[in-house]
PDB file of C-alpha atoms in Angstrom:
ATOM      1  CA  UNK C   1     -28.944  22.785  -1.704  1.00 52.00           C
ATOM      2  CA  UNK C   2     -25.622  23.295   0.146  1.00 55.00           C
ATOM      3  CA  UNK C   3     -25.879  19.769   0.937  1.00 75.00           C
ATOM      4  CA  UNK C   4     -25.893  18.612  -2.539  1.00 76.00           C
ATOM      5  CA  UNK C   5     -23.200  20.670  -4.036  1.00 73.00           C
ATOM      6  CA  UNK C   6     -20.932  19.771  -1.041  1.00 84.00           C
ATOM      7  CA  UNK C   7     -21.891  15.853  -2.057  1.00 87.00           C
ATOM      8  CA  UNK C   8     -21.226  16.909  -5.461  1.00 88.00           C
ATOM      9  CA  UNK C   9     -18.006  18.367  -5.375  1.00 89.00           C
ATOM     10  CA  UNK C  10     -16.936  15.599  -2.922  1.00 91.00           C
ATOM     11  CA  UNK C  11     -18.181  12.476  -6.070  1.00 92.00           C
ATOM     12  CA  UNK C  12     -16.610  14.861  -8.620  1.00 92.00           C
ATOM     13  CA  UNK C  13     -13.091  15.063  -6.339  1.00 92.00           C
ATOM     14  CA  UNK C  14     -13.296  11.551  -5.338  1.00 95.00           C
ATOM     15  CA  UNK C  15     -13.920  10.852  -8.737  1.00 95.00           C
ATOM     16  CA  UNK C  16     -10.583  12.784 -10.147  1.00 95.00           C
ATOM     17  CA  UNK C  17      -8.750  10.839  -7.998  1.00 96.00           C
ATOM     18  CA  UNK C  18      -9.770   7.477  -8.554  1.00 96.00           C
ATOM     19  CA  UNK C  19      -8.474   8.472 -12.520  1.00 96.00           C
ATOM     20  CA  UNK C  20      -5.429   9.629 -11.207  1.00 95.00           C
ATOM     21  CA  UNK C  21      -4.733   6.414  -9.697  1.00 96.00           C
ATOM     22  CA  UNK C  22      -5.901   4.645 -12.696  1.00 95.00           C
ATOM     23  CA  UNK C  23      -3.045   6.848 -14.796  1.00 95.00           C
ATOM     24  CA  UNK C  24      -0.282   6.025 -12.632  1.00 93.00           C
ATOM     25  CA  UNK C  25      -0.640   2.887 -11.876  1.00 91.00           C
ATOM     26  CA  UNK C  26      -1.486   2.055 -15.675  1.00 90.00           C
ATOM     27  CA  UNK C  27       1.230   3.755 -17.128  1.00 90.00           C
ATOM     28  CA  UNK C  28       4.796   5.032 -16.567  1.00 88.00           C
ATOM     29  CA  UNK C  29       3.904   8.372 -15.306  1.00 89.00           C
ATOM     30  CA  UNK C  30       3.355   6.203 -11.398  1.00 89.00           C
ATOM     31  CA  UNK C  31       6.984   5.686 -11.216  1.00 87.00           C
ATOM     32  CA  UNK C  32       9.865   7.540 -10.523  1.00 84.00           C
ATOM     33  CA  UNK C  33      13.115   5.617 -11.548  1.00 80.00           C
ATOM     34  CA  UNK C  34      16.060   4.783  -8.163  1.00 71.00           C
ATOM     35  CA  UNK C  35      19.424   4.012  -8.440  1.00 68.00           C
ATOM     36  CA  UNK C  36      19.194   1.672  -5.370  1.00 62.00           C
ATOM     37  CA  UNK C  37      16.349  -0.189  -6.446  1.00 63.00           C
ATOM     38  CA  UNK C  38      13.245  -0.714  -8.019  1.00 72.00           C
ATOM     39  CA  UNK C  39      10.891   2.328  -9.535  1.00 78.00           C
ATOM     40  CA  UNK C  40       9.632   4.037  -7.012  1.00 84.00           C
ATOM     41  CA  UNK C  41       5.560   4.071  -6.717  1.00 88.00           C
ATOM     42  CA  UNK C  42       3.656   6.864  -6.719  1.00 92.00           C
ATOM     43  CA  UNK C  43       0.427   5.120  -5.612  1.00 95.00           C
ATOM     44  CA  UNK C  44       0.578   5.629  -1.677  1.00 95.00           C
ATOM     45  CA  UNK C  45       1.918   9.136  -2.206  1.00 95.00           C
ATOM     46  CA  UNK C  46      -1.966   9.589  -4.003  1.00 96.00           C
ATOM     47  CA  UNK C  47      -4.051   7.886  -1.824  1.00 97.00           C
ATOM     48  CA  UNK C  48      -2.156  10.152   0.924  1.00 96.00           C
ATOM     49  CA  UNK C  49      -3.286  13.536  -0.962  1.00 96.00           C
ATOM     50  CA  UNK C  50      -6.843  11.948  -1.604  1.00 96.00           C
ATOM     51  CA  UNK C  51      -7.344  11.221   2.152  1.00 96.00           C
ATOM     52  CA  UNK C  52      -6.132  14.746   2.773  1.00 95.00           C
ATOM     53  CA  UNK C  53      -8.598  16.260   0.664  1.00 93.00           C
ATOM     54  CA  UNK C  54     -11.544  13.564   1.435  1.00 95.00           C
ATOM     55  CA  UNK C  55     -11.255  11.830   4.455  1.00 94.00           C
ATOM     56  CA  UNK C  56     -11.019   8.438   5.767  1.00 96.00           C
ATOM     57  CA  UNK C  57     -13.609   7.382   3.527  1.00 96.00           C
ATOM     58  CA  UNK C  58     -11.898   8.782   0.603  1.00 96.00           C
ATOM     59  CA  UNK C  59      -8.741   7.288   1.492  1.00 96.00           C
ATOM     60  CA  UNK C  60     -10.595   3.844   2.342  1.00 97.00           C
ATOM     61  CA  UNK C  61     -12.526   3.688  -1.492  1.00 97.00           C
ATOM     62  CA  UNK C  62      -8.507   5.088  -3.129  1.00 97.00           C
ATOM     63  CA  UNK C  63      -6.815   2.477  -1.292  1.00 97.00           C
ATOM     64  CA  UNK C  64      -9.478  -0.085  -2.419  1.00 97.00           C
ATOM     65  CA  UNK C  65      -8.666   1.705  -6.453  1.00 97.00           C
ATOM     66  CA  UNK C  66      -4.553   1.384  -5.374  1.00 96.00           C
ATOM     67  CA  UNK C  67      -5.009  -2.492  -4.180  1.00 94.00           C
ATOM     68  CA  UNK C  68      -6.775  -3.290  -7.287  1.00 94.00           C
ATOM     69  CA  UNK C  69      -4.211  -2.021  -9.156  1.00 93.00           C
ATOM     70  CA  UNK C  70      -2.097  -3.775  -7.388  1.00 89.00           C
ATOM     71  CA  UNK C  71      -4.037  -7.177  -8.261  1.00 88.00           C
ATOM     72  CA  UNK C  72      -4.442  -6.320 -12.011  1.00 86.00           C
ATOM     73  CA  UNK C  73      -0.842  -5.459 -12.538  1.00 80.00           C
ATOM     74  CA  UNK C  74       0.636  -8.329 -10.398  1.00 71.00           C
ATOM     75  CA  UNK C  75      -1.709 -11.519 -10.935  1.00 60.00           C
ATOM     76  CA  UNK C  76      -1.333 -10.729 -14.675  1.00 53.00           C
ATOM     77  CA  UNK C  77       2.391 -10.581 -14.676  1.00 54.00           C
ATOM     78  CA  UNK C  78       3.608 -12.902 -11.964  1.00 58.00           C
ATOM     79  CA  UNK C  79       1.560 -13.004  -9.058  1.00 60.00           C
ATOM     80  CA  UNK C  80      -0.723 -16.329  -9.804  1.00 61.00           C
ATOM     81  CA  UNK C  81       2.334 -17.495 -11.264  1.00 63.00           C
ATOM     82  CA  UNK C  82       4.104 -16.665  -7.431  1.00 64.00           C
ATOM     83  CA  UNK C  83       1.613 -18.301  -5.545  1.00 68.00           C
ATOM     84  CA  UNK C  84       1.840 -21.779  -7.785  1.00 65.00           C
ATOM     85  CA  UNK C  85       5.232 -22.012  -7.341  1.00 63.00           C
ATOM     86  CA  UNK C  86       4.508 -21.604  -3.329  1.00 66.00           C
ATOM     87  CA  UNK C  87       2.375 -24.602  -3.812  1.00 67.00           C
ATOM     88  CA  UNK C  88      -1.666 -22.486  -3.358  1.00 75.00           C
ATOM     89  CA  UNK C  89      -3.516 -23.924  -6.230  1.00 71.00           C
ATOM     90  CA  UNK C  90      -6.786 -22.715  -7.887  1.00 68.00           C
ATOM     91  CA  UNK C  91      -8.888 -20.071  -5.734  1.00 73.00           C
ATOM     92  CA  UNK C  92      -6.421 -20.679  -2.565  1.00 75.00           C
ATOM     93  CA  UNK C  93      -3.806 -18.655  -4.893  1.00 74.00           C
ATOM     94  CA  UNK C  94      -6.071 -15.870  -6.562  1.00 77.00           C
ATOM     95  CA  UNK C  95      -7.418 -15.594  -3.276  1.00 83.00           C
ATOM     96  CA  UNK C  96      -4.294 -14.907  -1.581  1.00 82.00           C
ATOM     97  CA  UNK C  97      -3.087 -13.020  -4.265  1.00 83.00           C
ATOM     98  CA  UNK C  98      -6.526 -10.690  -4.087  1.00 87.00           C
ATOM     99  CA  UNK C  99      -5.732 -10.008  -0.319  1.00 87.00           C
ATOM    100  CA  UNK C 100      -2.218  -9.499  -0.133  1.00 86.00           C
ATOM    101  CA  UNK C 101      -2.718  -6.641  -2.987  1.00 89.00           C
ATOM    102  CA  UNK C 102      -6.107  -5.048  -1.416  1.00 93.00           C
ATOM    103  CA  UNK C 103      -5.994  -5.274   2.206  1.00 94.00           C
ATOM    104  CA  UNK C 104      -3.157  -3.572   3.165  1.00 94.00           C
ATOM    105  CA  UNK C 105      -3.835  -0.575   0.642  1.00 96.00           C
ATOM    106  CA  UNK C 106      -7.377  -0.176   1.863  1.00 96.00           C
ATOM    107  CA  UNK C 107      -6.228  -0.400   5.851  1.00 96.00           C
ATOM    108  CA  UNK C 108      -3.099   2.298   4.437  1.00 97.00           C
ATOM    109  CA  UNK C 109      -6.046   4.472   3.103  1.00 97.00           C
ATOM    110  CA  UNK C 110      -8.236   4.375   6.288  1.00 97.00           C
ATOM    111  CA  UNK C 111      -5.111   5.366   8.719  1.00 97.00           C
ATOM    112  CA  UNK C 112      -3.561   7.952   6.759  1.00 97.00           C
ATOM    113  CA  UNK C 113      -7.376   9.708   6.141  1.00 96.00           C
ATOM    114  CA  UNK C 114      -7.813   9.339  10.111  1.00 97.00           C
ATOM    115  CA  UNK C 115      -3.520  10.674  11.045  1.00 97.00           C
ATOM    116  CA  UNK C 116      -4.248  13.496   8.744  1.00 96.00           C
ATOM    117  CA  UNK C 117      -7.860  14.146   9.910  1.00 94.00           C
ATOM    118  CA  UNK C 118      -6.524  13.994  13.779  1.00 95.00           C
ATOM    119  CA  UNK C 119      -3.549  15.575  13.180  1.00 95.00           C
ATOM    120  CA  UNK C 120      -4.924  18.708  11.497  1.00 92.00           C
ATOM    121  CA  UNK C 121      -7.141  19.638  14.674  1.00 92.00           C
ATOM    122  CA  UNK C 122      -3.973  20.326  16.681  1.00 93.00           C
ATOM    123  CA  UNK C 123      -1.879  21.441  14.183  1.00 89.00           C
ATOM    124  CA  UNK C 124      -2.151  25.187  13.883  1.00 85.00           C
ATOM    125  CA  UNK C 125       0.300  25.692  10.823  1.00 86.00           C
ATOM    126  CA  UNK C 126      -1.977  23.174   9.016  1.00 85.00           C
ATOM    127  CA  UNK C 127       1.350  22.097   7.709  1.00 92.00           C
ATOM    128  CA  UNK C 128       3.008  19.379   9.621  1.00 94.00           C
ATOM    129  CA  UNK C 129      -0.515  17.264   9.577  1.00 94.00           C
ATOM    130  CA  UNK C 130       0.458  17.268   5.647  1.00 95.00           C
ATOM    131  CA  UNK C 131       3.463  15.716   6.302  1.00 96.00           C
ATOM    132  CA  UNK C 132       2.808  13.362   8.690  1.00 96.00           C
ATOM    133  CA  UNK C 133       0.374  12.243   6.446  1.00 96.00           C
ATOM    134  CA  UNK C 134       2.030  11.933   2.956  1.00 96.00           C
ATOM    135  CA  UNK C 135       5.230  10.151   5.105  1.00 95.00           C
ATOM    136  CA  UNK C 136       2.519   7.600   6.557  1.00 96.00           C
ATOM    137  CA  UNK C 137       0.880   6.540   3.505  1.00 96.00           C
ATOM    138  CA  UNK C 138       3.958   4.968   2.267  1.00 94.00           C
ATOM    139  CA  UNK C 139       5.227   3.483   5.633  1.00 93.00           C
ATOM    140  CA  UNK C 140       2.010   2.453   6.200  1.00 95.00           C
ATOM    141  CA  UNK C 141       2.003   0.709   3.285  1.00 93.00           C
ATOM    142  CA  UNK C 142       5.157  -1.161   3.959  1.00 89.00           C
ATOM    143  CA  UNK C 143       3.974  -2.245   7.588  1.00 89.00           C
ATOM    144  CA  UNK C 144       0.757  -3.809   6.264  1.00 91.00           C
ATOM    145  CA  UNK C 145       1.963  -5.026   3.325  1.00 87.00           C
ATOM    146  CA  UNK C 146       4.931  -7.086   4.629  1.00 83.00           C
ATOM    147  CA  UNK C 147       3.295  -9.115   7.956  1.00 82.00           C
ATOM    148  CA  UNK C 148       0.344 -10.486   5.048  1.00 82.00           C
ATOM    149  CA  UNK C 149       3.313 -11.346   2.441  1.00 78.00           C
ATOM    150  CA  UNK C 150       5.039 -12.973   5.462  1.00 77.00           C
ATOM    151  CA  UNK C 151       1.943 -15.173   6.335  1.00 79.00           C
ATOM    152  CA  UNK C 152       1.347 -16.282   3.299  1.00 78.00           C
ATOM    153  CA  UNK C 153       5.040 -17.134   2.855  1.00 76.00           C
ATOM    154  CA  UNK C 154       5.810 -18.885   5.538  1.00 73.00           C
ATOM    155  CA  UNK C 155       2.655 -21.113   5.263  1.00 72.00           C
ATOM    156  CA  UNK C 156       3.301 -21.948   1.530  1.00 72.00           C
ATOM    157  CA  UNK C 157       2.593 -25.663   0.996  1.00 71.00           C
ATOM    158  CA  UNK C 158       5.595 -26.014  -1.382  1.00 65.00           C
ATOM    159  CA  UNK C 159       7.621 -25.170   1.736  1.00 62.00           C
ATOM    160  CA  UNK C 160       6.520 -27.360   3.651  1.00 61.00           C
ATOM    161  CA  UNK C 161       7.149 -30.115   0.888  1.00 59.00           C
ATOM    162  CA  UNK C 162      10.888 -29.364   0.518  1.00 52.00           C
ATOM    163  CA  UNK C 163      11.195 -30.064   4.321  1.00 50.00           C
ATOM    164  CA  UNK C 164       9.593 -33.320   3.906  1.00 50.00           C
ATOM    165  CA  UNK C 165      11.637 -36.387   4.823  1.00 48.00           C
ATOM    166  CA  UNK C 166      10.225 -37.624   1.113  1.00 49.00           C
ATOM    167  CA  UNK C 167      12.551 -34.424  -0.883  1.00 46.00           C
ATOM    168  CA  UNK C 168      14.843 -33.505   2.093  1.00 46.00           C
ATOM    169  CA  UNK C 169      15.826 -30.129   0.812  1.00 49.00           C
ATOM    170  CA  UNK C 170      15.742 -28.243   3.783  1.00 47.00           C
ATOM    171  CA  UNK C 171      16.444 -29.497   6.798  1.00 52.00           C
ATOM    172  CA  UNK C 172      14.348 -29.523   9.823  1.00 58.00           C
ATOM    173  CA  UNK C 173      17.154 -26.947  11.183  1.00 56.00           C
ATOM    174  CA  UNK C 174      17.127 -25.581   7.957  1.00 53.00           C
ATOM    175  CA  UNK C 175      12.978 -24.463   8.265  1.00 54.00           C
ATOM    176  CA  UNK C 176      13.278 -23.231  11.835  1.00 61.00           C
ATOM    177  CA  UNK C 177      16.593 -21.063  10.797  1.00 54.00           C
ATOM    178  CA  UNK C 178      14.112 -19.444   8.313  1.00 61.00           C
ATOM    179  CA  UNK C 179      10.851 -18.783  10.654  1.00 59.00           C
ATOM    180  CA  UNK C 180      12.941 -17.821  13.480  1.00 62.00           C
ATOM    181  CA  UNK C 181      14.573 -15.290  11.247  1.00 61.00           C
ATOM    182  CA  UNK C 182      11.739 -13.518   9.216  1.00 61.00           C
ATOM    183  CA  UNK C 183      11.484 -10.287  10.551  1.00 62.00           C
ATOM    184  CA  UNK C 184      15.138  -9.947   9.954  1.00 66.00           C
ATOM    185  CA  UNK C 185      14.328 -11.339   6.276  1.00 63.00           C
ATOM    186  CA  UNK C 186      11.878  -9.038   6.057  1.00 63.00           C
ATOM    187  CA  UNK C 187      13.867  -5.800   7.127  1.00 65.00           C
ATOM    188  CA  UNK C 188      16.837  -7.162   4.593  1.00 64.00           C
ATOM    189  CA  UNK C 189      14.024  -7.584   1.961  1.00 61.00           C
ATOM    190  CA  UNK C 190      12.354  -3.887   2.806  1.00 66.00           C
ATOM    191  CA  UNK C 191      15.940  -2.031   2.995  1.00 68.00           C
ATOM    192  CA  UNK C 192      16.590   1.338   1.275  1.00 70.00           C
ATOM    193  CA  UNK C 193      14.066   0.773  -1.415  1.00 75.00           C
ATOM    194  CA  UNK C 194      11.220   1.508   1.571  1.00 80.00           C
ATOM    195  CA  UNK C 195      13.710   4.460   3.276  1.00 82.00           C
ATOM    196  CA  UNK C 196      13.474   6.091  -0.285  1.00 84.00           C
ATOM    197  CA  UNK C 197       9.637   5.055  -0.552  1.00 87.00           C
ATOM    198  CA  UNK C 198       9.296   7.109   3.321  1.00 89.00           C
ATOM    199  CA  UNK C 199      11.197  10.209   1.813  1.00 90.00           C
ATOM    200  CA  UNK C 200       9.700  10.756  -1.534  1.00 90.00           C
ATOM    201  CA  UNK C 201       5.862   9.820  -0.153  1.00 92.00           C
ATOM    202  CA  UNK C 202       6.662  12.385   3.143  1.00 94.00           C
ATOM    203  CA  UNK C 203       8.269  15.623   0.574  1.00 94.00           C
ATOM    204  CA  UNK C 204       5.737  15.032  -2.265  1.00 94.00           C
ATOM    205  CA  UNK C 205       2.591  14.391  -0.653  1.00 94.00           C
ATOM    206  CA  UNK C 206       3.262  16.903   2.104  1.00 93.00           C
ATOM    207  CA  UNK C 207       3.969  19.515  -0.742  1.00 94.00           C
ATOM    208  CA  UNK C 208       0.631  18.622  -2.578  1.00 94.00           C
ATOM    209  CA  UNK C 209      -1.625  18.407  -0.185  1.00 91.00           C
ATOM    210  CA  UNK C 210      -0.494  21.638   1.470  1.00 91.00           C
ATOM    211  CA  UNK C 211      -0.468  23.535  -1.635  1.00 92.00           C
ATOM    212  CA  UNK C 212      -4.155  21.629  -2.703  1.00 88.00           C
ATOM    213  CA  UNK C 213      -5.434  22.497   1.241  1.00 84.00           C
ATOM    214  CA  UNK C 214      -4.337  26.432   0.260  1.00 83.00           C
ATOM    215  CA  UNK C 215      -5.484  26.721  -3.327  1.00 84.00           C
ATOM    216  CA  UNK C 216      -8.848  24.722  -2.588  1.00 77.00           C
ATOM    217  CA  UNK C 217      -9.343  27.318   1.127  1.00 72.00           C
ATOM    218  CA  UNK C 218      -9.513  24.275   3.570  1.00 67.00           C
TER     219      UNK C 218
END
């Protein structure tokens, strides 16, 4: 019987979150607006307090829920339309599309269940492993996310095709300027928006999942 409510209560949390997610990333309510760049997601911050609460496996199934979102949201909007103009045609695109949206937010999930789950064993204040884990979700986030966007960049057919001697666009010097340079491309492209990302993932989802970890005795 214990065994069942404890399943319960773990499909009816598990459950809440998975609606949360579905709220913020379908509405305005996900975003908090920056003066240094774009809105700032709330996604990673609630995966983080979900993997707090549920585990690795929680965190694994809401990064899944975020990375969908992700794939809705973007290959509606501009994401097939992205990967035609980088030359991936047909399946090649929505394929590419489909794993640079749900792979790194279902590896982000995994981690930041497994930092918090490690962390809290050593942690005696049962605070700090909050932290750490609501900072990681968005970092994490950020270091999966770019390397895959990088890849896919950097291999995009319609590249390729401007260095051709047949358009001549870029120059061979040109093309190795640019994939000798892309982890400085990518910090440039990361910048403050990710710093502020780091800050408000680290304060919020500390803050929630501390005050969730006291209110629900765990």
């Amino acid at each position: 019987m214990k065994n069942t409510k404890s399943r319960t209560r773990y499909l009816t949390e598990l459950a809440l979150m998975v609606a949360l997610l579905f709220i913020l990333g379908l509405t305005p309510l996900g975003y908090l607006p920056n003066p240094v760049g774009q809105a700032i997601t709330l996604l990673p911050t609630a995966v983080a307090v979900g993997a707090m609460m549920l585990g690795p496996l929680g965190g694994t199934i809401l990064g899944t829920v975020m990375g969908l979102l992700t794939f809705y949201k973007g290959g509606v909007q501009t994401g097939f339309a992205v990967m035609t103009l980088l030359g991936y045609e047909g399946f090649t695109g929505i394929a590419l599309n489909f794993i640079n949206a749900v792979l790194p937010r279902l590896l982000m999930g995994l981690c930041v269940g497994w930092i918090y789950k490690l962390l809290s064993k050593v942690d005696k204040t049962k605070t700090l492993c909050c932290y750490a884990a609501g900072l990681s979700a968005p970092l994490l986030n950020t270091l999966f996310y770019m390397p895959v966007l990088i890849i896919i960049y950097l291999n995009a057919p319609a590249l390729y095709n401007l260095a051709s001697p047949e358009v001549g666009i870029l120059t061979p010097e040109l093309l190795d300027l640019l994939l000798n340079n892309v982890v400085k491309f990518a910090v440039i492209l990361v910048g403050v928006q990710a710093l502020v990302e780091w800050a408000v993932g680290c304060i919020i989802g500390g803050s929630v999942g501390k005050a969730l970890r006291v209110a629900l005795k765990r």
